[in-house]
Every structure is written in structure tokens, then in C-alpha cells.
Short mmCIF file of C-alpha atoms and ligand atoms in Angstrom, two decimals:
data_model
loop_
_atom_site.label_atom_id
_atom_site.label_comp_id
_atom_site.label_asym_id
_atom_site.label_seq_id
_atom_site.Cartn_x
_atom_site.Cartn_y
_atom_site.Cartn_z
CA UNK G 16 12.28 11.61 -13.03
CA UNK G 17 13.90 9.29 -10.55
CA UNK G 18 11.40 8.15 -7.71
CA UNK G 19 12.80 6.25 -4.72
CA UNK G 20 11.51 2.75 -4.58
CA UNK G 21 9.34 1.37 -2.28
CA UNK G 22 8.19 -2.08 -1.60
CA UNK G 23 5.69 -1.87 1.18
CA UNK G 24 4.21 -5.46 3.12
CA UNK G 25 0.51 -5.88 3.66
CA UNK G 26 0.36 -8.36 6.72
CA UNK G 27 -3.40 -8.20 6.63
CA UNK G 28 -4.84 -9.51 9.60
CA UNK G 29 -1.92 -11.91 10.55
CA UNK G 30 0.75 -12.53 12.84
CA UNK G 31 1.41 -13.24 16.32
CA UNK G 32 4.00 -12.14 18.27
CA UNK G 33 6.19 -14.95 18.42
CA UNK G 34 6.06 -14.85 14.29
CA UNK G 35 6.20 -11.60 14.17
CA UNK G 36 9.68 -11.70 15.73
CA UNK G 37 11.23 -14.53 13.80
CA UNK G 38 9.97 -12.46 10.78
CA UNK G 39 11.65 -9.51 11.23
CA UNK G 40 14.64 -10.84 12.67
CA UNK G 41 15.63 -11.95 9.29
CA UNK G 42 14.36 -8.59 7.55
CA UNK G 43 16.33 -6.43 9.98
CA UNK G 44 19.43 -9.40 9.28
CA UNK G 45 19.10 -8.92 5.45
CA UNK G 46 17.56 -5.66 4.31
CA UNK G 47 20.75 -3.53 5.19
CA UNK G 48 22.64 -5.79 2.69
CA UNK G 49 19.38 -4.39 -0.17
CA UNK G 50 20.63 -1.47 -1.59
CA UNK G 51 17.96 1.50 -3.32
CA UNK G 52 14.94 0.25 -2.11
CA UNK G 53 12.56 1.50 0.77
CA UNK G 54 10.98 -1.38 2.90
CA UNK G 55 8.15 -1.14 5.50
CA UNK G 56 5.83 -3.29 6.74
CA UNK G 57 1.92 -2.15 7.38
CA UNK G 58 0.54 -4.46 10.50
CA UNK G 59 -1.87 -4.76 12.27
CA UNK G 60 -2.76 -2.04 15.32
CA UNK G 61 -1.76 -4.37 18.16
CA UNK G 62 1.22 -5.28 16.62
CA UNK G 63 2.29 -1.80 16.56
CA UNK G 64 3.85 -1.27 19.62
CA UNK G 65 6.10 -4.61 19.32
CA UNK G 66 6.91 -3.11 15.66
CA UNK G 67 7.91 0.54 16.75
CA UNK G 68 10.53 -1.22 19.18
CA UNK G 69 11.93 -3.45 17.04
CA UNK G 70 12.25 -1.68 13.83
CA UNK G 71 13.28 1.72 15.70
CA UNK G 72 16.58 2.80 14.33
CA UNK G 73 16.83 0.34 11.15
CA UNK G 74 16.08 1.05 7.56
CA UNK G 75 12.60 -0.80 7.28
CA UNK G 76 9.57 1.65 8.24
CA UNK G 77 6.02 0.83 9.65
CA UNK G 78 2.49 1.61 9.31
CA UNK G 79 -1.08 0.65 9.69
CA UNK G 80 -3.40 -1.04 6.94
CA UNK G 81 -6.21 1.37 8.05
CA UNK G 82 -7.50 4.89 9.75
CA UNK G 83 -10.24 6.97 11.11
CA UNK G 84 -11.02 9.62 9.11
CA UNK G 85 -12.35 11.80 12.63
CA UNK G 86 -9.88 13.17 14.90
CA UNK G 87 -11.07 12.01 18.12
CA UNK G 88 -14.60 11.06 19.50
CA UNK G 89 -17.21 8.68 20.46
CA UNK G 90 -15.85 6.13 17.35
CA UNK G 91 -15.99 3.01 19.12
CA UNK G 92 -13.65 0.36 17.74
CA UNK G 93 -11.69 2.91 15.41
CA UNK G 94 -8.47 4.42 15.38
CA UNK G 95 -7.21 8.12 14.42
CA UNK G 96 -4.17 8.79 12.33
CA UNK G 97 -2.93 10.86 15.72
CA UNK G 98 -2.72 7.09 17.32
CA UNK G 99 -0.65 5.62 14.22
CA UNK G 100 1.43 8.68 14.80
CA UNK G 101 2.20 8.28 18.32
CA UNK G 102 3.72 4.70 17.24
CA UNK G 103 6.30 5.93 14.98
CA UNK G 104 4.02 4.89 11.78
CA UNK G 105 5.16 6.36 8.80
CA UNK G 106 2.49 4.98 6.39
CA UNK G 107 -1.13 4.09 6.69
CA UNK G 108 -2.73 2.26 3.66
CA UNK G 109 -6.20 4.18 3.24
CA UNK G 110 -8.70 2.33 0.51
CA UNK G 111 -7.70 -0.85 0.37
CA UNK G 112 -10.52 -3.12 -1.89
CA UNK G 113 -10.71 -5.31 1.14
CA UNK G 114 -11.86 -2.41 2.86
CA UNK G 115 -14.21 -0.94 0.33
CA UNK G 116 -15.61 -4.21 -0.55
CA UNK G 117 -15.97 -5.55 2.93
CA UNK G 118 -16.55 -2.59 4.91
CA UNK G 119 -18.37 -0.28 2.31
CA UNK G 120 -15.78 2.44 2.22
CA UNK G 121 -17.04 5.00 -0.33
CA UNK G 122 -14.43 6.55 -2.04
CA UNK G 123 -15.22 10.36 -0.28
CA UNK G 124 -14.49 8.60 2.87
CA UNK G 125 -11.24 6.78 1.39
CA UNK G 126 -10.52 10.45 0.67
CA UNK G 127 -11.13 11.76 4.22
CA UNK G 128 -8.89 9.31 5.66
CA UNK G 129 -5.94 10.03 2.80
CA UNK G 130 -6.95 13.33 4.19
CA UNK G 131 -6.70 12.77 8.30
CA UNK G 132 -3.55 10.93 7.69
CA UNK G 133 -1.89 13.41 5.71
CA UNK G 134 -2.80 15.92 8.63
CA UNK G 135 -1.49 13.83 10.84
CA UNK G 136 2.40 13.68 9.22
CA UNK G 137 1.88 9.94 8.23
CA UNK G 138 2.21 8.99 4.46
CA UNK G 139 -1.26 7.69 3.11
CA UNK G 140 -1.20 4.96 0.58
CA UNK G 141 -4.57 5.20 -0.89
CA UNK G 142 -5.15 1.89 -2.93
CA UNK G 143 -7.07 2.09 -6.39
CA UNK G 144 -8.11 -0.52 -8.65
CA UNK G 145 -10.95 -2.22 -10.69
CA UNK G 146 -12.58 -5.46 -10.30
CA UNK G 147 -12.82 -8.08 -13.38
CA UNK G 148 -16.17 -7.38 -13.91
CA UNK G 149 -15.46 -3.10 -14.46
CA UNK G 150 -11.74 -4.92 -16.49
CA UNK G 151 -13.74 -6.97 -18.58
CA UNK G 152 -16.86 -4.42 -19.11
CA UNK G 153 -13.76 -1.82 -20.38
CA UNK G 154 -14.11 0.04 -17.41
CA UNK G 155 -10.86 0.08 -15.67
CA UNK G 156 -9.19 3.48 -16.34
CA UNK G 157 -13.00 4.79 -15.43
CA UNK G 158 -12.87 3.63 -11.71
CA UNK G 159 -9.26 4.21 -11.09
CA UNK G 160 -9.76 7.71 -12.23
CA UNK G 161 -12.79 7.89 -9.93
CA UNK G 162 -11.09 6.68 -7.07
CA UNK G 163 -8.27 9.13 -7.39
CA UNK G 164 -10.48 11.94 -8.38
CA UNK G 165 -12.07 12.30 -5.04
CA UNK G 166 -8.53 12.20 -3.20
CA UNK G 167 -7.27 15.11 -5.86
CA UNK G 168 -10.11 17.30 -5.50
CA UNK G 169 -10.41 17.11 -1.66
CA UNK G 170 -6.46 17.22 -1.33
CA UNK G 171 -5.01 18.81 -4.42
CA UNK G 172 -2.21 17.14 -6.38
CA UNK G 173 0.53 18.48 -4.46
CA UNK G 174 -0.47 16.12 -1.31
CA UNK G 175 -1.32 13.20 -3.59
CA UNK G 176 2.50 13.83 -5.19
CA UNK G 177 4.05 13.28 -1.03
CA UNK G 178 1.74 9.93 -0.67
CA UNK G 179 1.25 6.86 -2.36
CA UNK G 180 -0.84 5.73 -4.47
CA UNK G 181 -0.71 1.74 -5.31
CA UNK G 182 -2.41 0.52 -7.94
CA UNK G 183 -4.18 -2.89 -7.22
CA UNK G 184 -6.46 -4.64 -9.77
CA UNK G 185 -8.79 -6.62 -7.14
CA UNK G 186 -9.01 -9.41 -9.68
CA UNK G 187 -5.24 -9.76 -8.56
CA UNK G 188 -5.14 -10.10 -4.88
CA UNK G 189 -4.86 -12.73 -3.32
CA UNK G 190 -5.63 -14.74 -6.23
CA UNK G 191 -2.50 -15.74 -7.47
CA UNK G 192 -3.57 -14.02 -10.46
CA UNK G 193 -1.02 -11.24 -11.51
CA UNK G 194 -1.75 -8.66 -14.03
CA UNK G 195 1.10 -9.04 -16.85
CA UNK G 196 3.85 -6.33 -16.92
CA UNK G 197 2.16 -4.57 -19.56
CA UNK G 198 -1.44 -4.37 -18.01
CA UNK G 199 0.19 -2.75 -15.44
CA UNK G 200 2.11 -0.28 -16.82
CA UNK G 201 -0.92 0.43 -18.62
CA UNK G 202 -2.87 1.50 -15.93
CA UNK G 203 0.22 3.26 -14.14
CA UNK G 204 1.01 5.24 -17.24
CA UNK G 205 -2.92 6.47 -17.18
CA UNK G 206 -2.56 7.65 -13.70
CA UNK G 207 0.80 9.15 -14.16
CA UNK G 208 -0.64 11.73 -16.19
CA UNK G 209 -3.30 12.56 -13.34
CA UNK G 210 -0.69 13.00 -10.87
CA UNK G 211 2.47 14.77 -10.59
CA UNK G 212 5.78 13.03 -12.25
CA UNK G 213 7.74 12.59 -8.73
CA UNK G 214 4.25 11.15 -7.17
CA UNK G 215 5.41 7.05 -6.40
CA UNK G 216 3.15 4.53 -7.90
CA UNK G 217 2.74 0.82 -6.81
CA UNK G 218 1.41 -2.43 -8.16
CA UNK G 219 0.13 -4.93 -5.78
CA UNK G 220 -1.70 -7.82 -6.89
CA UNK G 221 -0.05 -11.10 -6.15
CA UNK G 222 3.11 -10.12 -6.57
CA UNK G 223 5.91 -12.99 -6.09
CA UNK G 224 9.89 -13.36 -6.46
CA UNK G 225 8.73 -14.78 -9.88
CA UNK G 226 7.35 -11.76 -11.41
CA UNK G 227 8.05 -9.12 -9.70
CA UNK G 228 11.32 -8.05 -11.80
CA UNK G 229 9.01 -7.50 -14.69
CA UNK G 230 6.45 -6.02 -13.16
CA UNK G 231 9.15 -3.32 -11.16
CA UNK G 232 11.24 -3.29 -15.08
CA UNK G 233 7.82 -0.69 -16.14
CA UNK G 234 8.73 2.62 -16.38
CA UNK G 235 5.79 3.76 -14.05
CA UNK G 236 5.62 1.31 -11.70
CA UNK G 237 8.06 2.55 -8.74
CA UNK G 238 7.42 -0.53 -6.60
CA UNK G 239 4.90 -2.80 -4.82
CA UNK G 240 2.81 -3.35 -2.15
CA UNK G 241 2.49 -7.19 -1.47
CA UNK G 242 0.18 -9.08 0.58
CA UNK G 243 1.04 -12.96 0.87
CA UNK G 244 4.35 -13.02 -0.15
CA UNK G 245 5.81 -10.27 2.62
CA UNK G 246 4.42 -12.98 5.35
CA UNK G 247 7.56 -15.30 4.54
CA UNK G 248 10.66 -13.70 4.95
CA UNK G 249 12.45 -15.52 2.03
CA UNK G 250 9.62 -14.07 -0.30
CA UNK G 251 9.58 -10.70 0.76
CA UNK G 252 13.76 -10.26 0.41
CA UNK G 253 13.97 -11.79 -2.89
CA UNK G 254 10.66 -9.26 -3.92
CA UNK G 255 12.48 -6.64 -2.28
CA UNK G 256 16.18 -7.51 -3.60
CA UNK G 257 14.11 -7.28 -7.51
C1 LIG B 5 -2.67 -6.72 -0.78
O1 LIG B 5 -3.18 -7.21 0.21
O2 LIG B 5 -2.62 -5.49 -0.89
C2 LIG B 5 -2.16 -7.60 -1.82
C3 LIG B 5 -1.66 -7.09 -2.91
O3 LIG B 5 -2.21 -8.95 -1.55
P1 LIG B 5 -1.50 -10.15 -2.37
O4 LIG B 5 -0.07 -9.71 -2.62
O5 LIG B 5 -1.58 -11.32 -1.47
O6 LIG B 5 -2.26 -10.30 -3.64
#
């Protein structure tokens, strides 16, 4: 089953606008030139506005790194997937372990925002992985499975196959510590066979223009989503161009 590629960028909370600019300048120079690979870029919300005008027209899509899972209301400080909408987002990353382990996101509320944004027309990318303690206690395919659960019983498999799911051991990012090729297709491979076959899969997890070849070479792993590396342009291309 052939699955487009994807290789989406995580800014996390960085950026201004001046670097902003310089930064996709060269993407929007460059990525036309990348053949059979999707690119986008997931900023932050008040970058979003800047983004939609410059990207609008070119081949490399946007989205947000988070959501509300409520429509509308009195949610001070949050945003709804209506919002990301209205800015041209096509992707919102929902569960990301920075926001389950920083902000307590439970994984039924992960699932309520996978579930907003799908109800909104954006394209969730709901984040799984284990930490090394759950690796290391032989827990991994446990909480990934978990994690995923909640999304396919609140949404069905049929949603979960038109989102995203990116698989990111949270020993891995940020670190600098990558899960080998094989770890990864380990995991993918066990969540393939939750899902259906045309439903994309990513690894993120320090991935670099070192290793991501390898790590894109496994049959189940249909791209990446990359934190560090998509903040310099010359890192991102070459990840991309793999
Ligand atoms: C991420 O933030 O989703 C991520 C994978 O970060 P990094 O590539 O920096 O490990």
C-alpha cells in the first residue's frame, strides 16, 4: 500500500518573525525542487497569520502544535480547532508528550481534541509513545496501544486512517537520542495492525539528516515529525530530501 510521505516540523515554542521569514524563504526556495514528499510546518498560534500568508499557494502546509477540545466558550487562554481553521491550518498535532507530561493531558482528552479537530476539517496528528521507564519495564507496545485505543474507540478507525498518527518514544525527543531503525519499525509495525493499511505513520524522536534515511528505509514508517532539526533550514531540506 503506497502512503504519501510526510515530513511534518515541530517549531515548539520558537521563532520570531524576523526568523521565521529567513526560514521559510529558503523552504519555499528549495522544497519545489523535493519531489514525493509532503512538507508542513506546525507553529506556534501567533505565528499563524504570518504563516497562512506566506506559505499560501506553495507546496509546504501549516498547522498548530495544539487544540481545544470545546467548540467555543468561557476557555480562557485556549484555542478551538474552528480558529486553526480560519488560518488555512491543515494539521494540528493533538497529544504531544510535552503536552501530556507538562500539561496533564489524559489520553480521553488527547482523544477529544483528535476528535474537535477532525470536526473541524483539519488533519489531527495525535502523538503516541512510551517513556524509558514503560521501554525498559517492557511496556511499550502497552501504552502506545492505550494511547491509540481511546482515539479508535471515540473516533472509529476510519477517522484515525484520514489523520496521523506519529509515533514518538519520549526517551527520544529532544535528547539526541534516536531509537534505531529497527526499534522503530517495531513499534510502527505493532500499530499498523491496529489501524487501517493506508493510515500514515510517523517517527519523531530526534530525527537528523544523519539518520533519517534509515529510519524513513522501514516499511511502516511513512515519514517524520521533527522537532530541532526543522528550526534550521539546511536540516530540515536534507531530512526532507531523505
Ligand atoms: C518533537 O518535538 O515532536 C520532536 C520529535 O522533537 P526532536 O526532533 O527535537 O526530538
Amino acid at each position: 500500500m503506497a502512503r504519501a510521505r510526510l515530513v511534518a516540523g515541530n517549531w515548539k515554542m520558537h521563532g520570531s518573525r524576523e526568523s521565521n521569514r529567513a526560514l521559510l524563504d529558503r523552504l519555499l526556495q528549495e522544497i519545489p525542487g523535493i519531489k514525493g514528499v509532503e512538507c508542513a510546518v506546525c507553529v506556534p498560534f501567533p505565528y499563524l497569520g504570518q504563516i497562512a500568508e506566506r506559505l499560501a499557494g506553495s507546496a509546504v502546509a501549516w498547522g498548530a502544535q495544539n487544540v481545544s477540545e470545546h467548540a467555543q466558550g468561557a476557555y480562557t487562554g485556549e484555542v478551538s480547532a474552528a480558529m486553526l481553521a480560519e488560518f488555512g491550518c491543515r494539521y494540528v498535532i493533538v497529544g504531544h508528550s510535552e503536552r501530556r507530561q507538562l500539561y496533564g493531558e489524559s489520553d480521553a482528552q488527547v482523544a477529544a481534541k483528535f476528535a474537535a479537530a477532525q470536526r473541524a476539517g483539519l488533519v489531527p496528528i495525535l502523538c503516541v509513545g512510551e517513556t524509558l521507564a514503560e521501554r525498559d519495564a517492557g511496556r511499550t507496545e502497552q501504552v502506545v496501544d492505550r494511547q491509540l485505543q481511546q482515539v479508535l474507540n471515540l473516533e472509529g478507525k476510519d477517522s484515525v486512517s484520514k489523520a496521523v498518527v506519529a509515533y514518538e518514544p519520549v526517551w527520544a525527543i529532544g535528547t539526541g537520542r534516536t531509537a534505531t531503525p529497527q526499534q522503530a519499525q517495531e513499534v510502527h509495525g505493532f500499530l499498523r495492525e491496529k489501524v487501517l493499511p493506508e493510515t500514515r505513520i510517523l517517527y519523531g524522536g530526534s530525527v537528523k539528516p544523519q539518520n533519517a534515511a534509515a529510519i524513513f528505509a522501514m516499511p511502516d514508517v511513512d515519514g517524520g515529525l521533527v522537532g530541532g532539526a526543522s528550526l534550521a533550514a539546511k536540516e530540515f531540506l536534507e531530512i526532507l530530501k531523505a
